[in-house]
């Protein structure tokens, strides 16, 4: 799956982990993980996936774009609701297969109307309201 | 891909989004996304994947377990380094295909020795040191 780690390609691994070049490592579906946090509070708002086009459009427009696995299509968060995510900062992880977007959300991020998609805590096998 | 949304299963969708039952929605690879944050600072430390066994062991032991896609095996974070992640709180998202683990890390989370795997910022197509 992680074909870039095959063949003992230590130079590529080093470039990816220590270099200053953006070398996104998409998985076998062409996707990487994207975590959205509120730039003001640090709260995790949502988790989604990006393909190369979603990443490029996010960088170009400073508005978060993702790849929908269920719809198999590119989407801009807020394109229908208006609740766009203005990107303040983007971070990439060590092996460049995950991105953190620190954003200023225009409204609730979750389609349920919640501020964050993570509105429930796992508590002894049950889910309880995590709102504070 | 999201077969649970096929057939107009509105009741299942509602249960998953609004219920108090943990009904993890694994993808076609049997995985869900797991985001690890520092319970003290809120900083995103790493992103990985969990299969059903990793999720179960994490809940049982309060230590973060993941599924390695490259090694195709279950692993406990810190099993070799000692830098385990003690789980303080677990959140699940609206459609239960992503988990946030708020943890107390025993040491640097990244295998590079960095506190977080997200040590670089994307800045105009280049990566720059994100440490503060």
Coordinates of C-alpha atoms in Angstrom, one line a residue:
Chain A
X1 CA 0.0 0.0 0.0
X2 CA 2.7 2.5 1.0
X3 CA 4.7 1.9 -2.1
X4 CA 7.0 4.8 -1.4
X5 CA 8.5 2.7 1.4
X6 CA 9.3 -0.2 -0.8
X7 CA 12.8 -0.9 -2.1
X8 CA 14.5 0.7 0.8
X9 CA 14.1 4.2 -0.6
X10 CA 15.6 6.0 2.4
X11 CA 16.3 9.2 0.4
X12 CA 12.6 9.6 -0.5
X13 CA 11.6 8.9 3.1
X14 CA 14.1 11.4 4.4
X15 CA 12.9 14.1 1.9
X16 CA 9.3 13.5 2.9
X17 CA 10.0 13.6 6.6
X18 CA 12.7 16.3 6.9
X19 CA 12.5 18.3 3.6
X20 CA 10.8 21.6 2.8
X21 CA 9.0 20.2 -0.3
X22 CA 5.3 19.3 -0.2
X23 CA 5.3 15.7 -1.3
X24 CA 1.8 14.5 -0.4
X25 CA 1.5 10.8 0.0
X26 CA -1.9 9.7 -1.2
X27 CA -3.0 6.2 -0.4
X28 CA -4.1 3.5 -2.9
X29 CA -7.4 5.3 -3.3
X30 CA -5.6 8.6 -4.0
X31 CA -6.6 10.1 -0.7
X32 CA -5.0 11.6 2.4
X33 CA -6.6 12.4 5.8
X34 CA -7.6 15.9 6.6
X35 CA -8.3 17.1 10.1
X36 CA -10.1 20.4 10.6
X37 CA -9.5 22.4 13.8
X38 CA -10.9 25.7 14.9
X39 CA -8.0 28.2 14.7
X40 CA -9.4 30.1 17.7
X41 CA -10.1 27.3 20.1
X42 CA -8.1 24.4 18.7
X43 CA -11.2 22.1 18.9
X44 CA -11.4 19.4 16.3
X45 CA -14.4 20.2 14.1
X46 CA -14.4 17.5 11.5
X47 CA -12.3 14.8 9.7
X48 CA -12.5 14.1 6.0
X49 CA -10.4 13.1 3.0
X50 CA -8.6 15.0 0.3
X51 CA -7.5 13.9 -3.1
X52 CA -4.9 15.8 -5.1
X53 CA -7.5 18.2 -6.5
X54 CA -9.0 19.0 -3.2
X55 CA -5.6 19.7 -1.7
X56 CA -4.7 22.0 -4.6
X57 CA -8.0 23.9 -4.5
X58 CA -7.7 24.3 -0.7
X59 CA -4.2 25.8 -1.1
X60 CA -5.3 28.0 -4.0
X61 CA -8.5 29.4 -2.5
X62 CA -7.8 29.1 1.3
X63 CA -11.2 27.5 1.6
X64 CA -11.4 23.8 2.6
X65 CA -12.2 21.4 -0.2
X66 CA -12.6 17.6 0.3
X67 CA -13.2 14.4 -1.6
X68 CA -16.5 12.7 -0.8
X69 CA -16.0 8.9 -0.7
X70 CA -19.8 8.3 -0.7
X71 CA -20.6 10.7 -3.6
X72 CA -17.2 10.1 -5.3
X73 CA -16.9 13.8 -6.0
X74 CA -15.0 17.0 -5.0
X75 CA -16.8 19.3 -2.7
X76 CA -16.1 22.6 -1.0
X77 CA -17.3 22.7 2.6
X78 CA -20.1 25.2 2.8
X79 CA -20.9 25.1 -0.9
X80 CA -24.6 24.5 -0.1
X81 CA -24.9 25.6 3.6
X82 CA -22.7 28.7 3.3
X83 CA -20.7 27.5 6.2
X84 CA -17.3 27.7 4.5
X85 CA -14.1 27.0 6.3
X86 CA -11.5 29.8 5.9
X87 CA -8.1 28.3 6.2
X88 CA -5.8 30.1 8.5
X89 CA -2.9 27.6 8.6
X90 CA -2.2 24.2 7.1
X91 CA 0.1 21.7 8.7
X92 CA 1.4 18.4 7.2
X93 CA 2.6 15.4 9.2
X94 CA 5.9 13.5 9.1
X95 CA 5.1 11.2 6.2
X96 CA 2.9 13.6 4.5
X97 CA -0.2 11.4 4.4
X98 CA -2.3 13.7 6.7
X99 CA -3.1 17.4 6.8
X100 CA -4.3 19.6 9.6
X101 CA -6.4 22.7 8.6
X102 CA -6.7 25.4 11.2
X103 CA -9.8 27.3 10.1
X104 CA -12.2 30.1 10.9
X105 CA -15.6 28.5 10.4
X106 CA -18.4 30.7 9.1
X107 CA -21.0 28.7 11.0
X108 CA -21.6 25.2 12.4
X109 CA -19.3 22.7 10.8
X110 CA -21.4 19.6 11.2
X111 CA -24.4 19.0 8.9
X112 CA -26.4 18.3 12.0
X113 CA -26.0 21.9 13.1
X114 CA -23.5 21.2 15.8
X115 CA -20.4 23.4 16.0
X116 CA -18.2 20.3 15.7
X117 CA -19.0 16.8 14.3
X118 CA -17.5 15.4 17.6
X119 CA -20.4 16.1 19.8
X120 CA -20.5 12.8 21.6
X121 CA -18.1 11.2 24.1
X122 CA -17.5 7.4 24.3
X123 CA -18.3 6.6 27.9
X124 CA -18.2 2.9 28.9
X125 CA -19.5 1.7 25.6
X126 CA -22.2 4.4 25.5
X127 CA -22.2 7.8 23.8
X128 CA -23.0 10.8 25.9
X129 CA -23.3 14.5 25.0
X130 CA -19.8 16.1 24.9
X131 CA -20.9 19.7 24.7
X132 CA -19.5 21.9 27.4
Chain B
X1 CA -18.6 2.5 -0.3
X2 CA -20.7 3.7 2.5
X3 CA -23.1 0.8 2.2
X4 CA -24.9 1.8 5.4
X5 CA -26.3 4.7 3.5
X6 CA -27.8 2.6 0.7
X7 CA -31.4 1.7 0.5
X8 CA -32.7 4.8 2.2
X9 CA -31.9 3.5 5.6
X10 CA -32.9 6.7 7.4
X11 CA -33.4 4.9 10.8
X12 CA -29.9 3.6 10.8
X13 CA -28.5 7.0 9.8
X14 CA -30.5 8.6 12.6
X15 CA -29.3 6.1 15.2
X16 CA -25.8 6.6 14.1
X17 CA -26.0 10.4 14.2
X18 CA -28.2 11.0 17.2
X19 CA -28.2 7.8 19.3
X20 CA -26.3 6.8 22.4
X21 CA -25.0 3.6 20.9
X22 CA -21.5 3.2 19.6
X23 CA -22.0 2.0 16.0
X24 CA -18.6 2.5 14.4
X25 CA -18.8 2.8 10.6
X26 CA -15.7 1.1 9.2
X27 CA -14.9 1.7 5.6
X28 CA -14.4 -0.9 2.9
X29 CA -10.9 -1.6 4.3
X30 CA -12.4 -2.1 7.8
X31 CA -10.9 1.1 9.1
X32 CA -11.9 4.4 10.6
X33 CA -9.9 7.6 11.1
X34 CA -8.3 8.3 14.5
X35 CA -7.1 11.8 15.5
X36 CA -4.9 12.1 18.6
X37 CA -4.8 15.4 20.4
X38 CA -2.9 16.4 23.6
X39 CA -5.5 16.6 26.4
X40 CA -3.6 19.4 28.0
X41 CA -2.9 21.7 25.0
X42 CA -5.4 20.5 22.4
X43 CA -2.6 20.2 19.8
X44 CA -3.1 17.5 17.1
X45 CA -0.3 15.0 17.7
X46 CA -0.9 12.4 15.1
X47 CA -3.5 10.8 12.7
X48 CA -3.8 7.1 12.1
X49 CA -6.4 4.4 11.4
X50 CA -8.2 1.9 13.7
X51 CA -9.8 -1.4 12.8
X52 CA -12.4 -2.9 15.1
X53 CA -9.7 -4.7 17.3
X54 CA -7.7 -1.5 17.7
X55 CA -10.8 0.4 18.8
X56 CA -11.8 -2.3 21.2
X57 CA -8.3 -2.6 22.7
X58 CA -8.1 1.2 23.1
X59 CA -11.4 1.3 25.0
X60 CA -10.4 -1.7 27.1
X61 CA -6.9 -0.5 28.1
X62 CA -7.1 3.3 27.8
X63 CA -4.0 3.1 25.7
X64 CA -4.1 4.1 22.0
X65 CA -4.0 1.2 19.6
X66 CA -4.0 1.5 15.8
X67 CA -3.9 -0.5 12.6
X68 CA -0.8 -0.1 10.5
X69 CA -1.7 -0.1 6.8
X70 CA 1.9 -0.5 5.8
X71 CA 2.6 -3.4 8.1
X72 CA -0.9 -4.7 8.1
X73 CA -0.9 -5.3 11.8
X74 CA -2.3 -4.0 15.1
X75 CA 0.1 -1.9 17.1
X76 CA 0.0 -0.1 20.4
X77 CA 1.5 3.3 20.2
X78 CA 4.7 3.2 22.4
X79 CA 5.0 -0.6 22.3
X80 CA 8.6 -0.2 21.2
X81 CA 9.5 3.4 22.2
X82 CA 7.7 3.5 25.5
X83 CA 5.9 6.6 24.5
X84 CA 2.4 5.3 25.1
X85 CA -0.7 7.5 24.8
X86 CA -2.9 7.4 27.9
X87 CA -6.4 8.1 26.7
X88 CA -8.3 10.7 28.8
X89 CA -11.3 11.1 26.6
X90 CA -12.7 9.6 23.3
X91 CA -15.1 11.4 21.0
X92 CA -16.9 10.0 18.0
X93 CA -18.2 12.1 15.0
X94 CA -21.7 12.4 13.6
X95 CA -21.5 9.4 11.2
X96 CA -19.2 7.4 13.5
X97 CA -16.4 6.9 11.0
X98 CA -13.9 9.0 12.9
X99 CA -12.6 9.1 16.5
X100 CA -10.8 11.8 18.5
X101 CA -8.5 10.6 21.3
X102 CA -7.6 13.1 23.8
X103 CA -4.4 11.7 25.4
X104 CA -1.6 12.3 27.9
X105 CA 1.5 11.4 25.9
X106 CA 4.3 9.8 27.8
X107 CA 6.9 11.4 25.5
X108 CA 7.3 12.6 21.9
X109 CA 4.5 11.2 19.8
X110 CA 6.3 11.3 16.4
X111 CA 8.8 8.7 15.5
X112 CA 11.1 11.5 14.4
X113 CA 11.3 12.7 18.0
X114 CA 9.0 15.6 17.5
X115 CA 6.3 16.3 20.1
X116 CA 3.7 16.2 17.3
X117 CA 3.9 14.7 13.8
X118 CA 2.6 18.0 12.5
X119 CA 5.9 20.0 12.8
X120 CA 5.7 21.7 9.4
X121 CA 3.4 24.3 8.0
X122 CA 2.5 24.6 4.3
X123 CA 3.5 28.1 3.2
X124 CA 3.1 29.0 -0.4
X125 CA 3.9 25.4 -1.6
X126 CA 6.9 25.1 0.7
X127 CA 7.1 23.5 4.1
X128 CA 8.4 25.5 7.0
X129 CA 9.1 24.7 10.6
X130 CA 5.8 25.0 12.6
X131 CA 7.3 24.8 16.0
X132 CA 6.4 27.7 18.3

